[in-house]
Short mmCIF file of C-alpha atoms and ligand atoms in Angstrom, two decimals:
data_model
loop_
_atom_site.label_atom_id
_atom_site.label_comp_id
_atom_site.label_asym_id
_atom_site.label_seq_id
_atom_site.Cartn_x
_atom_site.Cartn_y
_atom_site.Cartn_z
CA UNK A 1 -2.66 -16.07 42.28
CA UNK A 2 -0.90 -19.19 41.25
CA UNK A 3 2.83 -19.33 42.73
CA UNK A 4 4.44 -21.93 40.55
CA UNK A 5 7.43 -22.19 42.46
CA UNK A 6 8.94 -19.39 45.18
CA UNK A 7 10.35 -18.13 42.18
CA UNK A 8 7.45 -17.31 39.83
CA UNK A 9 3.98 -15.94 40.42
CA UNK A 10 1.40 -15.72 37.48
CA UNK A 11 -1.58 -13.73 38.17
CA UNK A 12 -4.78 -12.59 35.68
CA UNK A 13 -5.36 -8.77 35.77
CA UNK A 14 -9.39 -8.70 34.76
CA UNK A 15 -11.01 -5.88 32.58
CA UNK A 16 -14.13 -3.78 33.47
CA UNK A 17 -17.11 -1.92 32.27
CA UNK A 18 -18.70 0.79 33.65
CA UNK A 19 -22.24 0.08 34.28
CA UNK A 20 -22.99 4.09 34.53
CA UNK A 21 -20.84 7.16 34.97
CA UNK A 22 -22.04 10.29 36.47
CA UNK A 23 -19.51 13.48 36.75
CA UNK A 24 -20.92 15.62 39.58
CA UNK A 25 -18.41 18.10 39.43
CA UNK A 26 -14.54 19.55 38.72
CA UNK A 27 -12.23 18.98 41.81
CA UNK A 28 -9.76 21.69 42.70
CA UNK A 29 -7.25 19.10 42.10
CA UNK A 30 -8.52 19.25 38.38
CA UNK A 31 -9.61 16.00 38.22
CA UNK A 32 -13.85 15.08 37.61
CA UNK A 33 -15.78 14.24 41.19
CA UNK A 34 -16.89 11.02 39.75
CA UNK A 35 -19.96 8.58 40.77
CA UNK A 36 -19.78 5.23 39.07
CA UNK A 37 -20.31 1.69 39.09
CA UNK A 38 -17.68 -0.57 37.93
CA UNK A 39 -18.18 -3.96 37.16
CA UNK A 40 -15.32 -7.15 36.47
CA UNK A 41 -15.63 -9.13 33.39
CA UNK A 42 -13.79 -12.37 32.17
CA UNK A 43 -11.53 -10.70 29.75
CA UNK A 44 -8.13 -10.70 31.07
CA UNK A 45 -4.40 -9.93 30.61
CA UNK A 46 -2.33 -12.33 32.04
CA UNK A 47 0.77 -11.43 34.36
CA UNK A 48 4.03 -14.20 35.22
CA UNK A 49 6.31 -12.15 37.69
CA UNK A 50 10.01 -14.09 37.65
CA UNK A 51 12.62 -13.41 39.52
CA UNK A 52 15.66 -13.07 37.72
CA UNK A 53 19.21 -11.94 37.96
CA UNK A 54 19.56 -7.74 36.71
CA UNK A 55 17.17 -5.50 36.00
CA UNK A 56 14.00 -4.69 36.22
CA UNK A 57 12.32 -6.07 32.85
CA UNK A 58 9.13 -5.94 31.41
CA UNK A 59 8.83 -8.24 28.05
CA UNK A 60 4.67 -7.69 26.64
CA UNK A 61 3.48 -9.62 23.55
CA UNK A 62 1.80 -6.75 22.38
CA UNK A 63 4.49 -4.73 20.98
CA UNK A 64 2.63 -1.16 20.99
CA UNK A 65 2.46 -1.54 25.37
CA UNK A 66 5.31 0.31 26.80
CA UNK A 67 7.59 -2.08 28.72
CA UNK A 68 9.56 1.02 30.09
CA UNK A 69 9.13 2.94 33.60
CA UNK A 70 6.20 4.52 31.72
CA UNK A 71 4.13 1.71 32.27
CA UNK A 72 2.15 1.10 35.43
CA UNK A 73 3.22 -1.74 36.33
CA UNK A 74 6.71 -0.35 36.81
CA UNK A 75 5.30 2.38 38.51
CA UNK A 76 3.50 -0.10 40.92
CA UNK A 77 6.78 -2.30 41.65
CA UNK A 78 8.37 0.56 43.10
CA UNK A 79 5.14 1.32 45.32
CA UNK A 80 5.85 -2.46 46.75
CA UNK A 81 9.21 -1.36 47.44
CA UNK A 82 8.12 2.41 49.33
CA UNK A 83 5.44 0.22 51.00
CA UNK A 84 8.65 -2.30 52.64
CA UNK A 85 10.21 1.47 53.82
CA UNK A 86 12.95 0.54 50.66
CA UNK A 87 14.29 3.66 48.81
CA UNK A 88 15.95 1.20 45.83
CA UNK A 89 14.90 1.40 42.51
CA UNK A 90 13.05 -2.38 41.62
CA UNK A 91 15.59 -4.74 40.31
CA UNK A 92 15.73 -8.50 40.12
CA UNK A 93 12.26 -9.53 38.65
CA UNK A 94 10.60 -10.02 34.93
CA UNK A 95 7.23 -9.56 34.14
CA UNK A 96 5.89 -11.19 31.45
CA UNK A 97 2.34 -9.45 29.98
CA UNK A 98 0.19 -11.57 27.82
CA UNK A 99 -2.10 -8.40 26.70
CA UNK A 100 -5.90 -9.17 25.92
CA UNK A 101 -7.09 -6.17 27.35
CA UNK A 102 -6.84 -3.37 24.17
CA UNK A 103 -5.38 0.21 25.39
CA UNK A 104 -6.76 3.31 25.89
CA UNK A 105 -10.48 1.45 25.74
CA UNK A 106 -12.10 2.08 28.62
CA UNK A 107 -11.58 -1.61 29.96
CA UNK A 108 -8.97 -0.46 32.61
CA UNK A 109 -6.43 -2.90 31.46
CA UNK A 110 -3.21 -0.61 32.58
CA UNK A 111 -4.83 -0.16 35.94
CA UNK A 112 -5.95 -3.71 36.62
CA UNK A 113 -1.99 -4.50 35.45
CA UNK A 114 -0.78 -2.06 38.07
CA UNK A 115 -3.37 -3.47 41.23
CA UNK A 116 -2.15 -7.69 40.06
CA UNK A 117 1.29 -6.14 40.90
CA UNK A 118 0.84 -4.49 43.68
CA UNK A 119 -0.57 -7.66 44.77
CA UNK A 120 1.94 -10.10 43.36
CA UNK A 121 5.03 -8.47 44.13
CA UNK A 122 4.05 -8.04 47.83
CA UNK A 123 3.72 -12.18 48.02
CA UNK A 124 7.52 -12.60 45.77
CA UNK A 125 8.90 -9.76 47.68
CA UNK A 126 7.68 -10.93 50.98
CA UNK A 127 5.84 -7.24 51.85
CA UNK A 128 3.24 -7.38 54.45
CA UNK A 129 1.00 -4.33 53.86
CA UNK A 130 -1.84 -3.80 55.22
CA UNK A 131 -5.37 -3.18 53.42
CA UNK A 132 -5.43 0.49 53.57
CA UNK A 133 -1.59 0.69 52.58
CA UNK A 134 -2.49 -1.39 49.25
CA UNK A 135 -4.96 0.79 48.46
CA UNK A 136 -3.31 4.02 49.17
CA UNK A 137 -0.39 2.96 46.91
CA UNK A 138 -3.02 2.12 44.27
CA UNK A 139 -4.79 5.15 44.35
CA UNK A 140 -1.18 6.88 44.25
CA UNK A 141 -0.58 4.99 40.73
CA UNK A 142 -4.32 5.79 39.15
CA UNK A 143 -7.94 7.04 40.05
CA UNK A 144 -9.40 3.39 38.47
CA UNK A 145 -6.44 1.27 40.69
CA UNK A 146 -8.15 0.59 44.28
CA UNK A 147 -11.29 -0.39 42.23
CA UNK A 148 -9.03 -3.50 40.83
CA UNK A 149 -7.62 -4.80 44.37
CA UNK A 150 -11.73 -5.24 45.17
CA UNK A 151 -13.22 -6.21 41.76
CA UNK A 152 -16.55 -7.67 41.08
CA UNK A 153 -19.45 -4.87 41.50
CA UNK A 154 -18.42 -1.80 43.21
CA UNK A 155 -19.28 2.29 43.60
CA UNK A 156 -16.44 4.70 42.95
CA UNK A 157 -16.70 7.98 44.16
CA UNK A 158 -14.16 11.01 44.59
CA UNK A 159 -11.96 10.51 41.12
CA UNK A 160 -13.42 7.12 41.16
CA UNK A 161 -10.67 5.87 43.64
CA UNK A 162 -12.66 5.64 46.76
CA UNK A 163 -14.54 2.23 46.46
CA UNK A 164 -17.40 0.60 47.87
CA UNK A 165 -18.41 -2.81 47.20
CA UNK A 166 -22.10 -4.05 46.24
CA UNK A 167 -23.98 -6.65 45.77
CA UNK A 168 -22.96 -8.68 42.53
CA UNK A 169 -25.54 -7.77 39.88
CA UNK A 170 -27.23 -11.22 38.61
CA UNK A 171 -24.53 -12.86 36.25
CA UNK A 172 -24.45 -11.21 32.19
CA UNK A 173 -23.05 -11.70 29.13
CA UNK A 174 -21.17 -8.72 27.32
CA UNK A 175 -20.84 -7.91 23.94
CA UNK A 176 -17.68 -5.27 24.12
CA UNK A 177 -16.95 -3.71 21.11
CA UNK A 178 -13.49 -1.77 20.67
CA UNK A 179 -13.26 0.58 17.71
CA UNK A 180 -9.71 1.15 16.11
CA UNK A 181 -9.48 4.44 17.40
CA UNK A 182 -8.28 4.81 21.27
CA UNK A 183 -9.89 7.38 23.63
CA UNK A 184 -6.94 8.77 25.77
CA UNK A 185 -9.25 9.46 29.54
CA UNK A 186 -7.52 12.69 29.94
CA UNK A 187 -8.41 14.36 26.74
CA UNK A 188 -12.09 12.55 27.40
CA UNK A 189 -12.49 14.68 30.39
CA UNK A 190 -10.73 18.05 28.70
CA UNK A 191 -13.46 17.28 25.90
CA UNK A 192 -16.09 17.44 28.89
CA UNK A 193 -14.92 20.64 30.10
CA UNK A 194 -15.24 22.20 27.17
CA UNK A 195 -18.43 20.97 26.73
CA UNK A 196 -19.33 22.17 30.15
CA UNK A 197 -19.29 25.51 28.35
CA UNK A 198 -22.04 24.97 26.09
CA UNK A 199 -23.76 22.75 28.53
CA UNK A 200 -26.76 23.92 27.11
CA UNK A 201 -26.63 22.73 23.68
CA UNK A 202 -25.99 19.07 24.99
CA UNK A 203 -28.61 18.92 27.21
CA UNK A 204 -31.16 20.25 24.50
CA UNK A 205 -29.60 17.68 21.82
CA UNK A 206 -30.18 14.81 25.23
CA UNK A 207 -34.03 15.89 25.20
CA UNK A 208 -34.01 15.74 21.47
CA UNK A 209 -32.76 11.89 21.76
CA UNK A 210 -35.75 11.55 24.75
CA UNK A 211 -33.21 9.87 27.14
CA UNK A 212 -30.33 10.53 29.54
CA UNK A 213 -27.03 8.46 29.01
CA UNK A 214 -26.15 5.90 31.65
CA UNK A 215 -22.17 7.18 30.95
CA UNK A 216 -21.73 10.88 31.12
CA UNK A 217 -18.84 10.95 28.70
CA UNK A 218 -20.60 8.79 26.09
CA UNK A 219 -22.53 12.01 24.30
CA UNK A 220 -19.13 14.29 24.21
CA UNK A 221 -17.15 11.34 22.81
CA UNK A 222 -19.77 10.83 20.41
CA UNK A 223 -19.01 14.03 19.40
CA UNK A 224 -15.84 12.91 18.11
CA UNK A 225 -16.14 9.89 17.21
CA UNK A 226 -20.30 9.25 15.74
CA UNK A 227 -19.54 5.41 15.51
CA UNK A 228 -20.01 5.09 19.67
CA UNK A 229 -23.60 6.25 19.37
CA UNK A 230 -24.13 3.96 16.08
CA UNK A 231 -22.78 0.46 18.27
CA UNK A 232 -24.90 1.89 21.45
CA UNK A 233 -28.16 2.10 19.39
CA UNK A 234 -27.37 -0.94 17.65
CA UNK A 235 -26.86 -3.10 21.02
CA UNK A 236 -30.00 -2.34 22.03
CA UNK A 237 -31.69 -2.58 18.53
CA UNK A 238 -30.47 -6.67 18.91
CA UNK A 239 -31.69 -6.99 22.82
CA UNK A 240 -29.37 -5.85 24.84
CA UNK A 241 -31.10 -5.18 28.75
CA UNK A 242 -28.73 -2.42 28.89
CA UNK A 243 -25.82 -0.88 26.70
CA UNK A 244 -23.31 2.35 26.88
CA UNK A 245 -19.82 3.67 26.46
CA UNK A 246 -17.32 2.15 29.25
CA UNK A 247 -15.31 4.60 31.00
CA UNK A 248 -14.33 7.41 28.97
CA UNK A 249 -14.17 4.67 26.15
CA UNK A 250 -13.54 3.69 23.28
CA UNK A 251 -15.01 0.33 23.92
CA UNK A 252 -18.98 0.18 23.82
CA UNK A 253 -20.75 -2.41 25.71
CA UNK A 254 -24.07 -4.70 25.90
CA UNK A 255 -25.86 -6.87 28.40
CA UNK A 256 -26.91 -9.90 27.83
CA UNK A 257 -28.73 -12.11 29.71
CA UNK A 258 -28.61 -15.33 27.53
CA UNK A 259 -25.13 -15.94 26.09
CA UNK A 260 -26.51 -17.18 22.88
CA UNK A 261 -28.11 -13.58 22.18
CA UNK A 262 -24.63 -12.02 22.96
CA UNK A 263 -23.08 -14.05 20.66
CA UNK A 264 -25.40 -13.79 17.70
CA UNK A 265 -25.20 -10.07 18.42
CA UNK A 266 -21.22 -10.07 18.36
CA UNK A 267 -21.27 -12.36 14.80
CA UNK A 268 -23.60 -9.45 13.73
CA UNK A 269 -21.12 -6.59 14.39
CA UNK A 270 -18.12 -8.94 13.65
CA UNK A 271 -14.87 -7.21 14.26
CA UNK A 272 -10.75 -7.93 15.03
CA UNK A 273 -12.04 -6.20 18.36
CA UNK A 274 -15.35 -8.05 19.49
CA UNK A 275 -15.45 -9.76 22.92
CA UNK A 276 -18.45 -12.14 24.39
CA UNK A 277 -17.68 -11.92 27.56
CA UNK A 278 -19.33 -13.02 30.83
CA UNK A 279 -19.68 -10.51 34.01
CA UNK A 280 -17.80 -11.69 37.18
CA UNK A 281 -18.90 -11.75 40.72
CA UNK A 282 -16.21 -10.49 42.98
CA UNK A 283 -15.41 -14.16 44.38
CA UNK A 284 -15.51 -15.62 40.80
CA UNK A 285 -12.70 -12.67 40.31
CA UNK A 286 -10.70 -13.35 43.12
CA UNK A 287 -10.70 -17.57 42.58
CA UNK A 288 -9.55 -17.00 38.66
CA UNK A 289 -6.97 -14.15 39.36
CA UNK A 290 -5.43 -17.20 40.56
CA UNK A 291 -5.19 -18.57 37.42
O1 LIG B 301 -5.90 8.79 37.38
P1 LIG B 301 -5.61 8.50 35.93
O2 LIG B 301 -4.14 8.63 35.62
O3 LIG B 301 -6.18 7.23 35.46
O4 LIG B 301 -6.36 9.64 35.11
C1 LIG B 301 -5.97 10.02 33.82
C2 LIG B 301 -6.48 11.44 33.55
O5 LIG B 301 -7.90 11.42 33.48
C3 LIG B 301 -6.14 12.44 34.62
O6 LIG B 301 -4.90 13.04 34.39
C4 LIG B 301 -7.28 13.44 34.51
O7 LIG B 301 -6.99 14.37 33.48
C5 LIG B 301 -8.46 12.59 34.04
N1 LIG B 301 -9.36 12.23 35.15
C6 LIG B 301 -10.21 13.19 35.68
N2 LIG B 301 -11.07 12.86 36.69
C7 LIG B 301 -11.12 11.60 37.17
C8 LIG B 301 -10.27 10.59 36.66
C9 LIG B 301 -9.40 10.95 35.64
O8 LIG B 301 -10.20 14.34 35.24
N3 LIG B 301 -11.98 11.31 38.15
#
C-alpha cells in the first residue's frame, strides 16, 4: 500500500483463479458448503483512496461498474466505519478504480476491491482492527472477501470464507480467457441445484468424458454456455499442466510453466479478453499491493 501523502492511499486489488472447486453440500443458510483452492495472480485493478471535501464518491474508468452504494467497495467503507464503533454513513473520501479485472468472471475482482478497502481505509481513517475483526467484516461483505486480505495460495471452506493458507504452488503462467458473456455466481449455483436433480445424468455424461472436473461448476455452466468446455479442451490441447473454469466463471484458465508457451497459446486464442498472466506467491502479493 503506497500512501502518497496522509491524504491519498493507492492500493492494487489482485485477481484469482480457482485451482479446483468442490461443492460438498447445500447449507441451511442456502448457500453451497464449498472446498476450494484459490490462488492470486498478477492481474489487478488498481485503487487511489483521496480524501476529499463531501461525499462519499466513487469515479471507475470502466463505465458499466456501479460507482453507487451497490458496489462493494461502498459496502466495505461503511464496515471500516462499524469496525471504529461509528454509526455515520462514509463521507469525505474518493475512490478512484482503474478496472482490469472484467465482472462477473470468476476472477473475484469486486471482492478483492472490497478486502484493498477494508484495508486502506482502516490506515486513512486511522482504524485499528484487529485480524479477526478484518476478516469478520469481510466475510460480512462476500463469501470470496477474507480469501483477499490473505492472498497467494489458500483453502476455502464453509461458503469459501473460512481460509487457510498453503504453501505457494511453484510459480505459473496463466492463460485466462474471458468470454463476452458474464456468469452471475448466484444463478451459477441455482443452475447447480437444479442440476442436483438430475444428478444422475451429469455424472453418466462425466464417465462418458473419462474424467472428473477440477471445478464443480465448470460441467453445469457448460451447459449453458458450450464455449467453456471448447477453451478448457483447447488449453490443454496446446500444453497446459492444468486448465478449468475459475469460480463459477466465465473466465477459463491454463497453467503454464514456461511463459513463452502461455503466450503462444494466448496469440492462438487471441481475444479483447486474453490475459498472460503470472501466479503470485502470497509475499509477492502483499509487496505489489503496495504498488
Ligand atoms: O457471497 P457472495 O455475495 O459472493 O455470493 C453470491 C451468491 O452466490 C450468493 O447469494 C449465493 O447465491 C451464491 N453462493 C453460494 N454458495 C457459496 C458462495 C456463493 O450459494 N459458497
Amino acid at each position: 500500500m503506497r500512501t502518497n501523502s496522509p491524504q491519498t492511499i493507492t492500493i492494487r486489488a489482485f485477481a484469482k483463479i480457482n485451482l479446483d472447486l468442490q461443492i460438498l453440500g447445500v447449507r441451511p443458510d442456502g448457500y453451497h458448503e464449498l472446498r476450494t483452492t484459490f490462488q492470486s495472480i498478477a492481474l489487478s485493478d488498481t485503487l487511489t483512496f483521496t480524501k476529499t471535501r463531501g461525499p462519499f464518491r466513487i469515479e471507475c474508468d470502466d463505465p458499466s461498474c456501479p460507482t453507487d452504494q451497490t458496489n462493494l467497495i461502498w459496502k466495505a467503507a461503511g464496515r471500516v466505519l462499524r469496525l471504529a464503533r461509528r454509526r455515520d454513513a462514509p463521507s469525505g473520501v474518493t475512490v478512484h478504480v482503474e478496472k482490469n479485472i472484467p465482472m462477473q468472471s470468476g476472477l473475484g475482482g469486486g471482492s478483492s476491491d472490497a478486502a484493498a478497502t477494508l484495508r486502506a481505509l482502516c490506515v486513512l481513517w486511522r482504524v485499528n482492527a484487529s485480524a479477526a475483526e478484518l476478516q469478520h467484516a469481510a466475510a460480512s461483505l462476500g463469501a470470496d472477501v477474507p480469501y483477499f486480505l490473505e492472498g497467494g495460495t489458500a483453502l476455502g471452506f464453509h461458503r469459501g470464507d473460512l481460509v487457510y493458507p498453503l504453501d505457494d504452488i511453484a510459480p505459473a503462467w496463466a492463460v485466462v480467457v474471458v468470454p463476452e458473456f458474464g456468469v452471475s455466481t448466484k444463478e451459477a449455483f441455482a443452475w447447480w441445484d437444479e442440476a442436483n436433480n438430475r444428478r444422475e445424468r451429469r455424472d453418466r455424461q462425466q464417465r462418458r468424458e473419462g474424467k472428473r472436473r477440477a471445478n464443480d461448476l465448470e460441467a453445469i455452466v457448460a451447459e449453458h454456455h458450450p464455449i467453456v468446455f471448447k477453451l478448457v479442451h483447447t488449453l490443454f490441447r496446446n500444453g497446459a499442466f492444468h486448465a478449468s473454469l475459475s469460480g463459477s466463471g466465465s473466465a477459463v484458465f491454463g497453467l503454464f510453466r514456461r511463459r513463452s508457451d502461455a503466450q503462444a497459446t494466448a496469440r492462438l486464442l487471441a481475444g479483447p479478453r486474453t490475459f498472460v498472466t503470472p501466479t503470485l506467491s502470497r509475499k509477492r502479493c502483499l509487496r505489489l499491493a503496495a504498488t
